[in-house]
């Protein structure tokens, strides 16, 4: 049977579930009455059926006047995603009983009203009407095939006769507040554009309240891509800002992606774990990966961006602005710090006006033209965040340690001079200069290197010093890497769930029935919690149904043991585990599979460009999401041994040992 197109697959899943919604619903003080809930679900089913018919019609006619794109190798229409995202919100709010306020039931009905209105427009042959008020749009995420919402506001003078005319874009990150899809729709739909709005505005959902981390981070860029598919966006004039949790996200995106934004600003939020939570030092396998998302260590990158911060004078979260300005000052970097007089956790009118004036001033100026400024100051702690204008850091000496590149330019000699720290391999755009000197070594060719055939030139640090890679060496690295940690293949476990992934359950006879029960429980817990807290359903297939195309397309997440899961059996000899029916060992640690299991992330031996994950979903669990966004850091590093004990409601787990693979993907030396 051919795979269903993503939107049809999604609405069919909704329809299958509506039969059990009423029986599984747990009543709360704000839940709709049974009759009202039944009416909502019946109406939802009716709209889903209409939507499926419309998509099937479009699949046959393939209308060329509709914007479409591919997900999972199938065609997706943007207009239909806008309908689905309203229905998705209704499904999620009912299944997870998120009727937290008295008005939520009315908001749910409003989402259905908007879905019906849009369906009528599309059935009549009309295009999506964006009008002059804020609209809710949707896109299908490559991460999990889910449909995710965002809010779009066009400027009042937008010329619909010239939709591809390029406009500046503002990306706005919201604060925390239990805002599910229905609440997001109610808060945003129908709002008028600001009287002075000269830009397209994108209000990001970010997969709810996760401080735009993990798949929430991916959501920001997928939403930007969807807006750019529909309308003309000037990529050199994108501004990003947020307040509270959105401020935390803005600090993160400004410091981790300093070459993406014409201007950026953050109000309040948090900028690191320890200062915000007042906790003692975490275990090393958790402490070091804090350098993935903490913003303070990345303060040096604010030298590359026009940035502003705001804090209310009486807001305890003003500490974030104070910490970041102090951290930046250590590198002689300054940026405006607006303080709201006598204000708590909010903007004052005067403070907001100054904040927004700065953002627009620098948006008008835009990013430097290609290839960008020749003098940059860049720091990273992981190959995950590895780009700044013409520079790409490919490999570090040691992940999670400070890794620096600073450049100057000698115009007379047309020479780029780089000083580096903790860098093993990097690329530089050949258009920046004629030659390059790294760490005061004799110049190497840049513009004419590697036969002038690739846009970037690779430079590797060896025992003898820096060397330029030939064209053939560069192509080989692009195709196969070096076997070391590199961009999007650097861990930790949670990193696999920021890109398209596929969970695979075993169907064979397990070597350990206790281990198999634990693995199946872990898969189900992950599916349930990802559904609730990351707002999507994980793809799950049997090991017997995995195709070569799936291994090419996805990070694969394997559950079971070599007996139960044939994919684990195929690669077990290439994993850092010694696993037989009688025993299992990680390094010098024996694992009793009747009460212990290993979870890890590793380059997939079947595809060097993808991960394989063993017996683990995200390591941030429900309790972390409920506690605070600042707790959403990697809990098990790259590899862990977990003790498990069967309980009435599943399993109880404790971490026996966890660690980080070396940059060569070897077990740490203390292992």
PDB file of N, CA and C in Angstrom, residues 69 71-72 139-148 207 218-219 222 539:
ATOM      1  N   UNK A  69       4.964  21.789  -1.253  1.00  0.00           N
ATOM      2  CA  UNK A  69       6.329  21.378  -0.950  1.00  0.00           C
ATOM      3  C   UNK A  69       6.288  19.906  -0.578  1.00  0.00           C
ATOM      4  N   UNK A  71       7.241  16.636   1.915  1.00  0.00           N
ATOM      5  CA  UNK A  71       7.613  16.087   3.221  1.00  0.00           C
ATOM      6  C   UNK A  71       7.457  14.573   3.126  1.00  0.00           C
ATOM      7  N   UNK A  72       8.465  13.840   3.581  1.00  0.00           N
ATOM      8  CA  UNK A  72       8.453  12.381   3.468  1.00  0.00           C
ATOM      9  C   UNK A  72       8.272  11.945   2.013  1.00  0.00           C
ATOM     10  N   UNK A 139       2.186  24.364   8.796  1.00  0.00           N
ATOM     11  CA  UNK A 139       3.116  23.682   7.901  1.00  0.00           C
ATOM     12  C   UNK A 139       3.334  22.274   8.436  1.00  0.00           C
ATOM     13  N   UNK A 140       3.745  21.377   7.566  1.00  0.00           N
ATOM     14  CA  UNK A 140       4.051  20.007   7.973  1.00  0.00           C
ATOM     15  C   UNK A 140       5.533  19.930   8.295  1.00  0.00           C
ATOM     16  N   UNK A 141       5.844  19.561   9.527  1.00  0.00           N
ATOM     17  CA  UNK A 141       7.233  19.508   9.982  1.00  0.00           C
ATOM     18  C   UNK A 141       7.920  18.251   9.474  1.00  0.00           C
ATOM     19  N   UNK A 142       9.144  18.437   8.994  1.00  0.00           N
ATOM     20  CA  UNK A 142       9.933  17.279   8.575  1.00  0.00           C
ATOM     21  C   UNK A 142      10.363  16.428   9.758  1.00  0.00           C
ATOM     22  N   UNK A 143      10.369  17.003  10.964  1.00  0.00           N
ATOM     23  CA  UNK A 143      10.841  16.274  12.138  1.00  0.00           C
ATOM     24  C   UNK A 143      10.005  15.027  12.387  1.00  0.00           C
ATOM     25  N   UNK A 144       8.686  15.189  12.367  1.00  0.00           N
ATOM     26  CA  UNK A 144       7.804  14.076  12.729  1.00  0.00           C
ATOM     27  C   UNK A 144       6.553  13.984  11.862  1.00  0.00           C
ATOM     28  N   UNK A 145       6.460  14.828  10.826  1.00  0.00           N
ATOM     29  CA  UNK A 145       5.272  14.815   9.981  1.00  0.00           C
ATOM     30  C   UNK A 145       4.079  15.493  10.605  1.00  0.00           C
ATOM     31  N   UNK A 146       4.248  16.126  11.771  1.00  0.00           N
ATOM     32  CA  UNK A 146       3.142  16.820  12.424  1.00  0.00           C
ATOM     33  C   UNK A 146       2.869  18.153  11.746  1.00  0.00           C
ATOM     34  N   UNK A 147       1.675  18.679  11.936  1.00  0.00           N
ATOM     35  CA  UNK A 147       1.325  19.994  11.424  1.00  0.00           C
ATOM     36  C   UNK A 147       1.449  20.984  12.576  1.00  0.00           C
ATOM     37  N   UNK A 148       2.240  22.026  12.381  1.00  0.00           N
ATOM     38  CA  UNK A 148       2.518  22.991  13.432  1.00  0.00           C
ATOM     39  C   UNK A 148       2.007  24.373  13.022  1.00  0.00           C
ATOM     40  N   UNK A 207       6.191  24.749  19.220  1.00  0.00           N
ATOM     41  CA  UNK A 207       5.778  23.477  19.843  1.00  0.00           C
ATOM     42  C   UNK A 207       5.498  23.651  21.337  1.00  0.00           C
ATOM     43  N   UNK A 218      13.897  23.861  16.021  1.00  0.00           N
ATOM     44  CA  UNK A 218      13.670  23.566  14.609  1.00  0.00           C
ATOM     45  C   UNK A 218      12.416  24.264  14.106  1.00  0.00           C
ATOM     46  N   UNK A 219      11.401  24.361  14.962  1.00  0.00           N
ATOM     47  CA  UNK A 219      10.140  24.985  14.581  1.00  0.00           C
ATOM     48  C   UNK A 219      10.340  26.421  14.112  1.00  0.00           C
ATOM     49  N   UNK A 222      11.664  26.213  10.562  1.00  0.00           N
ATOM     50  CA  UNK A 222      10.675  25.655   9.640  1.00  0.00           C
ATOM     51  C   UNK A 222       9.555  26.662   9.383  1.00  0.00           C
ATOM     52  N   UNK A 539       6.858   8.889  14.526  1.00  0.00           N
ATOM     53  CA  UNK A 539       6.705   7.827  13.527  1.00  0.00           C
ATOM     54  C   UNK A 539       7.196   6.517  14.151  1.00  0.00           C
TER      55      UNK A 539
END
